[in-house]
mmCIF file of C-alpha atoms in Angstrom:
data_model
loop_
_atom_site.group_PDB
_atom_site.id
_atom_site.type_symbol
_atom_site.label_atom_id
_atom_site.label_comp_id
_atom_site.label_asym_id
_atom_site.label_seq_id
_atom_site.Cartn_x
_atom_site.Cartn_y
_atom_site.Cartn_z
ATOM 1 C CA UNK A 1 104.748 147.667 107.706
ATOM 2 C CA UNK A 2 104.536 150.952 106.305
ATOM 3 C CA UNK A 3 104.305 149.795 102.549
ATOM 4 C CA UNK A 4 101.005 148.156 102.722
ATOM 5 C CA UNK A 5 97.649 149.245 103.753
ATOM 6 C CA UNK A 6 97.697 152.990 103.659
ATOM 7 C CA UNK A 7 94.224 154.230 102.867
ATOM 8 C CA UNK A 8 93.123 150.745 101.703
ATOM 9 C CA UNK A 9 95.659 150.875 98.958
ATOM 10 C CA UNK A 10 98.204 147.877 97.881
ATOM 11 C CA UNK A 11 100.908 150.248 98.739
ATOM 12 C CA UNK A 12 102.038 153.497 100.657
ATOM 13 C CA UNK A 13 103.266 155.093 97.351
ATOM 14 C CA UNK A 14 101.595 158.202 96.207
ATOM 15 C CA UNK A 15 102.043 160.073 92.872
ATOM 16 C CA UNK A 16 102.354 163.870 93.286
ATOM 17 C CA UNK A 17 99.605 165.643 91.348
ATOM 18 C CA UNK A 18 102.284 167.231 88.925
ATOM 19 C CA UNK A 19 101.286 170.828 87.361
ATOM 20 C CA UNK A 20 100.098 171.994 85.564
ATOM 21 C CA UNK A 21 98.809 168.879 83.548
ATOM 22 C CA UNK A 22 101.865 166.806 83.703
ATOM 23 C CA UNK A 23 100.073 163.797 85.792
ATOM 24 C CA UNK A 24 97.177 162.926 83.033
ATOM 25 C CA UNK A 25 94.975 160.128 82.920
ATOM 26 C CA UNK A 26 97.582 157.951 81.395
ATOM 27 C CA UNK A 27 100.084 158.150 84.347
ATOM 28 C CA UNK A 28 97.746 158.386 86.758
ATOM 29 C CA UNK A 29 96.098 155.240 85.686
ATOM 30 C CA UNK A 30 99.590 153.478 85.681
ATOM 31 C CA UNK A 31 100.433 154.281 89.569
ATOM 32 C CA UNK A 32 96.718 153.333 90.410
ATOM 33 C CA UNK A 33 97.225 150.201 88.328
ATOM 34 C CA UNK A 34 100.497 148.998 90.145
ATOM 35 C CA UNK A 35 98.776 149.648 93.571
ATOM 36 C CA UNK A 36 99.974 153.123 94.337
ATOM 37 C CA UNK A 37 97.581 156.287 94.595
ATOM 38 C CA UNK A 38 97.437 158.451 91.353
ATOM 39 C CA UNK A 39 96.539 161.966 91.312
ATOM 40 C CA UNK A 40 95.274 164.135 88.506
ATOM 41 C CA UNK A 41 96.074 167.852 88.757
ATOM 42 C CA UNK A 42 92.780 170.034 88.256
ATOM 43 C CA UNK A 43 93.476 173.024 86.308
ATOM 44 C CA UNK A 44 94.611 176.318 87.776
ATOM 45 C CA UNK A 45 91.585 177.932 86.367
ATOM 46 C CA UNK A 46 87.761 177.042 86.536
ATOM 47 C CA UNK A 47 86.609 174.098 84.226
ATOM 48 C CA UNK A 48 84.613 171.779 85.522
ATOM 49 C CA UNK A 49 83.857 169.994 82.632
ATOM 50 C CA UNK A 50 87.476 169.789 81.693
ATOM 51 C CA UNK A 51 88.223 168.093 85.027
ATOM 52 C CA UNK A 52 85.044 165.771 84.346
ATOM 53 C CA UNK A 53 86.597 164.600 81.265
ATOM 54 C CA UNK A 54 90.083 164.096 82.958
ATOM 55 C CA UNK A 55 88.298 161.909 85.957
ATOM 56 C CA UNK A 56 85.956 159.978 83.281
ATOM 57 C CA UNK A 57 89.173 159.224 81.035
ATOM 58 C CA UNK A 58 91.236 157.874 83.800
ATOM 59 C CA UNK A 59 88.377 155.434 84.852
ATOM 60 C CA UNK A 60 88.625 154.134 81.262
ATOM 61 C CA UNK A 61 92.266 153.201 82.144
ATOM 62 C CA UNK A 62 92.164 151.862 85.823
ATOM 63 C CA UNK A 63 89.213 150.535 88.010
ATOM 64 C CA UNK A 64 91.590 151.159 90.868
ATOM 65 C CA UNK A 65 91.145 154.545 93.342
ATOM 66 C CA UNK A 66 92.878 157.499 92.322
ATOM 67 C CA UNK A 67 92.304 161.258 92.856
ATOM 68 C CA UNK A 68 92.751 164.741 92.089
ATOM 69 C CA UNK A 69 94.891 167.556 93.185
ATOM 70 C CA UNK A 70 93.637 170.995 93.705
ATOM 71 C CA UNK A 71 95.697 174.176 94.527
ATOM 72 C CA UNK A 72 93.690 176.322 96.872
ATOM 73 C CA UNK A 73 95.576 179.668 95.787
ATOM 74 C CA UNK A 74 93.986 179.467 92.536
ATOM 75 C CA UNK A 75 90.025 179.714 91.514
ATOM 76 C CA UNK A 76 88.772 176.231 92.569
ATOM 77 C CA UNK A 77 84.934 176.247 93.531
ATOM 78 C CA UNK A 78 83.622 174.749 90.312
ATOM 79 C CA UNK A 79 86.270 171.989 90.084
ATOM 80 C CA UNK A 80 86.010 171.177 93.487
ATOM 81 C CA UNK A 81 82.311 170.376 92.808
ATOM 82 C CA UNK A 82 82.787 168.437 89.670
ATOM 83 C CA UNK A 83 85.252 166.178 91.565
ATOM 84 C CA UNK A 84 82.785 165.554 94.426
ATOM 85 C CA UNK A 85 79.925 165.008 91.760
ATOM 86 C CA UNK A 86 82.068 162.471 90.417
ATOM 87 C CA UNK A 87 82.484 160.772 93.517
ATOM 88 C CA UNK A 88 86.481 160.075 93.154
ATOM 89 C CA UNK A 89 88.574 158.298 95.805
ATOM 90 C CA UNK A 90 90.517 161.028 97.062
ATOM 91 C CA UNK A 91 90.761 165.136 97.139
ATOM 92 C CA UNK A 92 94.270 166.442 97.144
ATOM 93 C CA UNK A 93 94.483 170.150 98.620
ATOM 94 C CA UNK A 94 97.388 172.234 98.980
ATOM 95 C CA UNK A 95 98.426 175.997 99.261
ATOM 96 C CA UNK A 96 95.468 176.945 101.390
ATOM 97 C CA UNK A 97 93.562 176.429 104.375
ATOM 98 C CA UNK A 98 91.122 172.977 103.974
ATOM 99 C CA UNK A 99 88.365 174.118 105.686
ATOM 100 C CA UNK A 100 86.210 171.862 107.831
ATOM 101 C CA UNK A 101 82.648 172.470 105.494
ATOM 102 C CA UNK A 102 84.969 170.718 102.591
ATOM 103 C CA UNK A 103 86.166 167.999 104.579
ATOM 104 C CA UNK A 104 82.212 167.254 106.167
ATOM 105 C CA UNK A 105 80.770 167.938 102.187
ATOM 106 C CA UNK A 106 83.491 165.381 100.768
ATOM 107 C CA UNK A 107 82.808 162.564 103.681
ATOM 108 C CA UNK A 108 79.343 162.804 102.568
ATOM 109 C CA UNK A 109 80.382 162.338 98.745
ATOM 110 C CA UNK A 110 82.598 159.131 100.121
ATOM 111 C CA UNK A 111 85.752 161.413 99.325
ATOM 112 C CA UNK A 112 88.639 161.100 101.263
ATOM 113 C CA UNK A 113 90.451 164.466 101.887
ATOM 114 C CA UNK A 114 94.193 164.550 102.081
ATOM 115 C CA UNK A 115 95.838 168.047 102.329
ATOM 116 C CA UNK A 116 99.765 168.664 101.712
ATOM 117 C CA UNK A 117 101.222 170.956 104.574
ATOM 118 C CA UNK A 118 104.896 172.579 105.036
ATOM 119 C CA UNK A 119 104.472 173.621 108.725
ATOM 120 C CA UNK A 120 103.360 171.952 111.843
ATOM 121 C CA UNK A 121 100.766 174.571 112.104
ATOM 122 C CA UNK A 122 99.241 173.640 108.793
ATOM 123 C CA UNK A 123 99.178 169.741 110.159
ATOM 124 C CA UNK A 124 97.441 171.137 113.157
ATOM 125 C CA UNK A 125 94.664 172.702 111.525
ATOM 126 C CA UNK A 126 94.135 169.838 109.080
ATOM 127 C CA UNK A 127 93.947 167.593 111.459
ATOM 128 C CA UNK A 128 91.535 169.310 113.732
ATOM 129 C CA UNK A 129 89.136 169.519 110.775
ATOM 130 C CA UNK A 130 89.075 165.808 110.336
ATOM 131 C CA UNK A 131 91.288 164.815 107.530
ATOM 132 C CA UNK A 132 92.056 161.403 106.114
ATOM 133 C CA UNK A 133 95.596 161.671 105.736
ATOM 134 C CA UNK A 134 98.367 164.212 105.712
ATOM 135 C CA UNK A 135 101.030 164.749 102.879
ATOM 136 C CA UNK A 136 103.765 166.659 105.138
ATOM 137 C CA UNK A 137 106.318 168.194 102.165
ATOM 138 C CA UNK A 138 109.977 169.115 103.040
ATOM 139 C CA UNK A 139 111.845 171.942 101.584
ATOM 140 C CA UNK A 140 113.940 169.305 99.411
ATOM 141 C CA UNK A 141 110.522 169.104 97.287
ATOM 142 C CA UNK A 142 110.545 170.267 93.344
ATOM 143 C CA UNK A 143 108.117 172.315 91.885
ATOM 144 C CA UNK A 144 106.216 175.207 94.344
ATOM 145 C CA UNK A 145 107.347 174.619 98.113
ATOM 146 C CA UNK A 146 105.129 174.974 100.998
ATOM 147 C CA UNK A 147 107.401 175.671 103.875
ATOM 148 C CA UNK A 148 110.618 176.136 105.061
ATOM 149 C CA UNK A 149 111.612 173.111 106.906
ATOM 150 C CA UNK A 150 113.556 170.043 105.729
ATOM 151 C CA UNK A 151 111.720 167.135 105.708
ATOM 152 C CA UNK A 152 114.109 165.265 108.304
ATOM 153 C CA UNK A 153 112.764 167.527 110.967
ATOM 154 C CA UNK A 154 109.154 168.293 110.085
ATOM 155 C CA UNK A 155 107.971 165.058 109.597
ATOM 156 C CA UNK A 156 108.476 163.302 112.610
ATOM 157 C CA UNK A 157 107.003 166.464 114.520
ATOM 158 C CA UNK A 158 103.701 165.821 112.525
ATOM 159 C CA UNK A 159 103.876 162.288 113.196
ATOM 160 C CA UNK A 160 103.915 163.139 116.762
ATOM 161 C CA UNK A 161 101.261 165.894 116.612
ATOM 162 C CA UNK A 162 98.621 163.697 115.020
ATOM 163 C CA UNK A 163 99.539 160.380 117.107
ATOM 164 C CA UNK A 164 96.390 158.349 118.274
ATOM 165 C CA UNK A 165 94.301 160.376 115.993
ATOM 166 C CA UNK A 166 94.093 157.611 113.106
ATOM 167 C CA UNK A 167 95.367 160.183 110.532
ATOM 168 C CA UNK A 168 98.160 158.484 108.267
ATOM 169 C CA UNK A 169 101.062 160.793 107.422
ATOM 170 C CA UNK A 170 103.085 160.740 103.948
ATOM 171 C CA UNK A 171 106.347 161.968 103.619
ATOM 172 C CA UNK A 172 107.324 164.166 100.459
ATOM 173 C CA UNK A 173 110.055 166.114 99.394
ATOM 174 C CA UNK A 174 113.582 164.479 97.779
ATOM 175 C CA UNK A 175 112.192 161.123 97.556
ATOM 176 C CA UNK A 176 113.488 159.367 94.782
ATOM 177 C CA UNK A 177 114.240 155.381 95.622
ATOM 178 C CA UNK A 178 113.667 152.685 98.067
ATOM 179 C CA UNK A 179 116.317 154.459 100.670
ATOM 180 C CA UNK A 180 114.260 157.401 100.777
ATOM 181 C CA UNK A 181 111.161 155.163 101.566
ATOM 182 C CA UNK A 182 112.745 153.562 104.625
ATOM 183 C CA UNK A 183 114.216 156.620 106.091
ATOM 184 C CA UNK A 184 110.604 158.251 105.712
ATOM 185 C CA UNK A 185 109.138 154.865 107.301
ATOM 186 C CA UNK A 186 111.790 155.225 110.324
ATOM 187 C CA UNK A 187 110.667 159.011 110.757
ATOM 188 C CA UNK A 188 107.340 157.801 111.224
ATOM 189 C CA UNK A 189 105.636 158.000 107.693
ATOM 190 C CA UNK A 190 103.348 155.447 106.787
ATOM 191 C CA UNK A 191 103.593 156.160 103.054
ATOM 192 C CA UNK A 192 105.329 158.474 100.497
ATOM 193 C CA UNK A 193 104.643 160.804 97.834
ATOM 194 C CA UNK A 194 106.969 161.087 95.246
ATOM 195 C CA UNK A 195 106.982 163.908 92.567
ATOM 196 C CA UNK A 196 110.096 164.464 90.447
ATOM 197 C CA UNK A 197 110.469 160.595 90.087
ATOM 198 C CA UNK A 198 107.020 160.451 88.575
ATOM 199 C CA UNK A 199 107.594 163.327 86.155
ATOM 200 C CA UNK A 200 110.625 160.845 85.180
ATOM 201 C CA UNK A 201 108.095 158.322 83.654
ATOM 202 C CA UNK A 202 107.220 157.093 80.300
ATOM 203 C CA UNK A 203 103.471 157.773 80.986
ATOM 204 C CA UNK A 204 104.173 161.700 82.334
ATOM 205 C CA UNK A 205 103.028 164.141 80.031
ATOM 206 C CA UNK A 206 106.140 166.136 80.675
ATOM 207 C CA UNK A 207 108.289 167.047 77.570
ATOM 208 C CA UNK A 208 111.010 164.903 76.437
ATOM 209 C CA UNK A 209 113.617 167.302 76.538
ATOM 210 C CA UNK A 210 112.165 167.891 80.310
ATOM 211 C CA UNK A 211 112.109 163.758 81.156
ATOM 212 C CA UNK A 212 116.121 163.987 79.975
ATOM 213 C CA UNK A 213 117.306 166.938 81.906
ATOM 214 C CA UNK A 214 115.497 164.957 84.885
ATOM 215 C CA UNK A 215 118.373 162.379 83.952
ATOM 216 C CA UNK A 216 121.502 163.963 83.092
ATOM 217 C CA UNK A 217 121.304 166.778 85.841
ATOM 218 C CA UNK A 218 121.454 166.229 89.148
ATOM 219 C CA UNK A 219 121.249 169.739 91.305
ATOM 220 C CA UNK A 220 118.831 171.857 92.333
ATOM 221 C CA UNK A 221 117.999 175.574 93.452
ATOM 222 C CA UNK A 222 115.389 177.087 95.679
ATOM 223 C CA UNK A 223 114.353 180.114 93.770
ATOM 224 C CA UNK A 224 111.445 182.456 93.061
ATOM 225 C CA UNK A 225 112.540 183.566 89.492
ATOM 226 C CA UNK A 226 109.534 181.840 88.005
ATOM 227 C CA UNK A 227 106.045 182.839 87.960
ATOM 228 C CA UNK A 228 106.394 185.943 90.108
ATOM 229 C CA UNK A 229 103.174 187.932 88.825
ATOM 230 C CA UNK A 230 101.154 184.770 88.232
ATOM 231 C CA UNK A 231 101.850 183.338 91.599
ATOM 232 C CA UNK A 232 103.629 185.706 93.988
ATOM 233 C CA UNK A 233 104.944 184.272 97.177
ATOM 234 C CA UNK A 234 105.380 180.965 96.050
ATOM 235 C CA UNK A 235 109.044 180.030 95.649
ATOM 236 C CA UNK A 236 110.027 176.661 93.616
ATOM 237 C CA UNK A 237 112.941 174.468 93.613
ATOM 238 C CA UNK A 238 113.928 173.914 89.701
ATOM 239 C CA UNK A 239 117.189 172.423 88.262
ATOM 240 C CA UNK A 240 119.846 174.004 87.436
ATOM 241 C CA UNK A 241 119.645 173.912 83.652
ATOM 242 C CA UNK A 242 121.882 177.013 81.783
ATOM 243 C CA UNK A 243 119.128 179.466 81.258
ATOM 244 C CA UNK A 244 118.260 179.258 85.130
ATOM 245 C CA UNK A 245 122.089 179.823 86.046
ATOM 246 C CA UNK A 246 122.324 182.918 83.549
ATOM 247 C CA UNK A 247 119.118 184.172 85.186
ATOM 248 C CA UNK A 248 119.326 182.944 88.834
ATOM 249 C CA UNK A 249 120.120 186.688 90.089
ATOM 250 C CA UNK A 250 116.909 188.271 88.346
ATOM 251 C CA UNK A 251 116.452 191.593 89.929
ATOM 252 C CA UNK A 252 113.154 191.501 92.493
ATOM 253 C CA UNK A 253 111.360 194.021 90.271
ATOM 254 C CA UNK A 254 111.456 191.823 87.462
ATOM 255 C CA UNK A 255 108.734 189.262 86.342
ATOM 256 C CA UNK A 256 107.023 187.445 83.445
ATOM 257 C CA UNK A 257 104.891 190.198 82.158
ATOM 258 C CA UNK A 258 107.307 192.226 80.157
ATOM 259 C CA UNK A 259 109.204 189.748 78.919
ATOM 260 C CA UNK A 260 108.762 187.894 75.237
ATOM 261 C CA UNK A 261 106.980 184.946 74.144
ATOM 262 C CA UNK A 262 109.442 182.024 73.983
ATOM 263 C CA UNK A 263 107.091 179.477 73.003
ATOM 264 C CA UNK A 264 103.337 178.145 73.055
ATOM 265 C CA UNK A 265 101.635 175.170 74.330
ATOM 266 C CA UNK A 266 98.276 173.796 75.355
ATOM 267 C CA UNK A 267 97.179 172.877 79.096
ATOM 268 C CA UNK A 268 94.146 171.418 80.059
ATOM 269 C CA UNK A 269 92.832 172.042 76.485
ATOM 270 C CA UNK A 270 93.658 175.710 76.658
ATOM 271 C CA UNK A 271 96.392 177.051 74.087
ATOM 272 C CA UNK A 272 98.815 179.401 75.760
ATOM 273 C CA UNK A 273 101.706 181.719 75.429
ATOM 274 C CA UNK A 274 104.986 181.063 77.482
ATOM 275 C CA UNK A 275 106.796 184.110 78.346
ATOM 276 C CA UNK A 276 110.182 183.897 79.569
ATOM 277 C CA UNK A 277 110.154 183.066 83.423
ATOM 278 C CA UNK A 278 106.357 182.411 83.368
ATOM 279 C CA UNK A 279 107.150 179.163 85.155
ATOM 280 C CA UNK A 280 105.492 177.049 82.898
ATOM 281 C CA UNK A 281 106.923 173.575 82.501
ATOM 282 C CA UNK A 282 107.020 172.201 78.989
ATOM 283 C CA UNK A 283 104.319 169.295 78.449
ATOM 284 C CA UNK A 284 104.183 166.886 75.012
ATOM 285 C CA UNK A 285 102.436 169.972 73.399
ATOM 286 C CA UNK A 286 104.874 172.731 74.187
ATOM 287 C CA UNK A 287 106.754 174.230 71.171
ATOM 288 C CA UNK A 288 109.737 176.970 71.179
ATOM 289 C CA UNK A 289 112.704 177.436 73.328
ATOM 290 C CA UNK A 290 112.100 174.517 75.638
ATOM 291 C CA UNK A 291 115.654 174.699 77.144
ATOM 292 C CA UNK A 292 114.596 178.317 78.598
ATOM 293 C CA UNK A 293 111.564 177.303 80.339
ATOM 294 C CA UNK A 294 111.111 176.007 84.073
ATOM 295 C CA UNK A 295 111.731 172.342 84.768
ATOM 296 C CA UNK A 296 111.241 171.817 88.425
ATOM 297 C CA UNK A 297 112.970 168.990 90.468
ATOM 298 C CA UNK A 298 113.174 167.855 93.873
ATOM 299 C CA UNK A 299 116.509 167.441 95.800
ATOM 300 C CA UNK A 300 116.180 163.263 95.127
ATOM 301 C CA UNK A 301 116.791 163.963 91.314
ATOM 302 C CA UNK A 302 120.667 162.879 91.016
ATOM 303 C CA UNK A 303 119.219 159.614 91.972
ATOM 304 C CA UNK A 304 116.925 159.568 88.930
ATOM 305 C CA UNK A 305 119.162 157.621 86.193
ATOM 306 C CA UNK A 306 116.666 156.530 83.604
ATOM 307 C CA UNK A 307 113.099 156.998 82.333
ATOM 308 C CA UNK A 308 110.877 154.132 83.470
ATOM 309 C CA UNK A 309 107.468 152.856 83.419
ATOM 310 C CA UNK A 310 105.589 154.240 86.373
ATOM 311 C CA UNK A 311 104.708 150.390 87.319
ATOM 312 C CA UNK A 312 108.201 149.729 87.549
ATOM 313 C CA UNK A 313 108.995 152.582 89.858
ATOM 314 C CA UNK A 314 106.420 151.539 92.139
ATOM 315 C CA UNK A 315 107.737 147.825 91.886
ATOM 316 C CA UNK A 316 111.413 149.010 92.738
ATOM 317 C CA UNK A 317 110.113 151.140 95.533
ATOM 318 C CA UNK A 318 108.182 148.496 97.400
ATOM 319 C CA UNK A 319 110.337 145.416 96.401
ATOM 320 C CA UNK A 320 113.790 147.800 97.174
ATOM 321 C CA UNK A 321 112.169 148.863 100.523
ATOM 322 C CA UNK A 322 111.336 145.300 101.673
ATOM 323 C CA UNK A 323 114.823 144.012 101.035
ATOM 324 C CA UNK A 324 116.372 146.995 102.453
ATOM 325 C CA UNK A 325 114.442 146.797 105.836
ATOM 326 C CA UNK A 326 115.401 142.993 105.603
ATOM 327 C CA UNK A 327 118.580 142.958 104.889
ATOM 328 C CA UNK A 328 119.771 146.155 106.713
ATOM 329 C CA UNK A 329 117.203 146.240 109.814
ATOM 330 C CA UNK A 330 115.901 142.974 110.319
ATOM 331 C CA UNK A 331 116.135 141.610 114.149
ATOM 332 C CA UNK A 332 117.092 138.550 112.476
ATOM 333 C CA UNK A 333 120.328 139.873 110.865
ATOM 334 C CA UNK A 334 123.553 137.981 112.228
#
């Protein structure tokens, strides 16, 4: 059954690499210890020593497989080298083409490569270079969204495309509970990747106010208001917090560069100012006008009603999916 056996893991549950540093060692270790795949997020700048530090700290908290997510749109060459030198179990890639040379280099280091794609074309290229699994992200996903297709149409198309190639397909976008898990399995996925649900956990590095909003609010919007200068051409799905609703029609020529500083934060060991519309989500170190900062969330956020330990999220997903399949879809059902 789809909740077991994927990539040698106990369960087919992947925790998305939550940027910029929301999925730190504590969350990643908790997910991996519970039988899922925890993914750290590499910095969006070259910082190989910090990457090594993150990996080594995570190893003090778990002896299970975990990985690191790298956004290829940002400087990453030295970070990648550190990740492969450390021989983590998985390298997760997004926002860029996965070169065959990198896949071969990773495999020589014993590292599995798992790109995230948002289109059939990206999936075809990834399958061609010999990746170990593919995460298919639908438009329902929170944060920066790769493609324009919904998961229900894109996922089975990718499954059909890679059929027979022994490449597990993992579904991402709007999945927050066991019903989404079972739906993804029905569409051909062998696992699921959750982001927003893991932001709203006890171990996540998100600011408490951000976590509270994920529980309190249930609606999102696809927008490009945040981070236009820093990351152009990377629209995002955000919570409909009051600040965003006031500014959602921000003129296209406006961006964060000429905006006031609304807070400060420390990300991956670097102190940073946060300007209005910067797109920096608040972590636990963030101070200032938290309510006016970006809060990314997928469309499944309305199903999140409480902050849970990450291990409990995985337990409910797996046991709930097993029960749902047995009770609702089993051939033995009378």
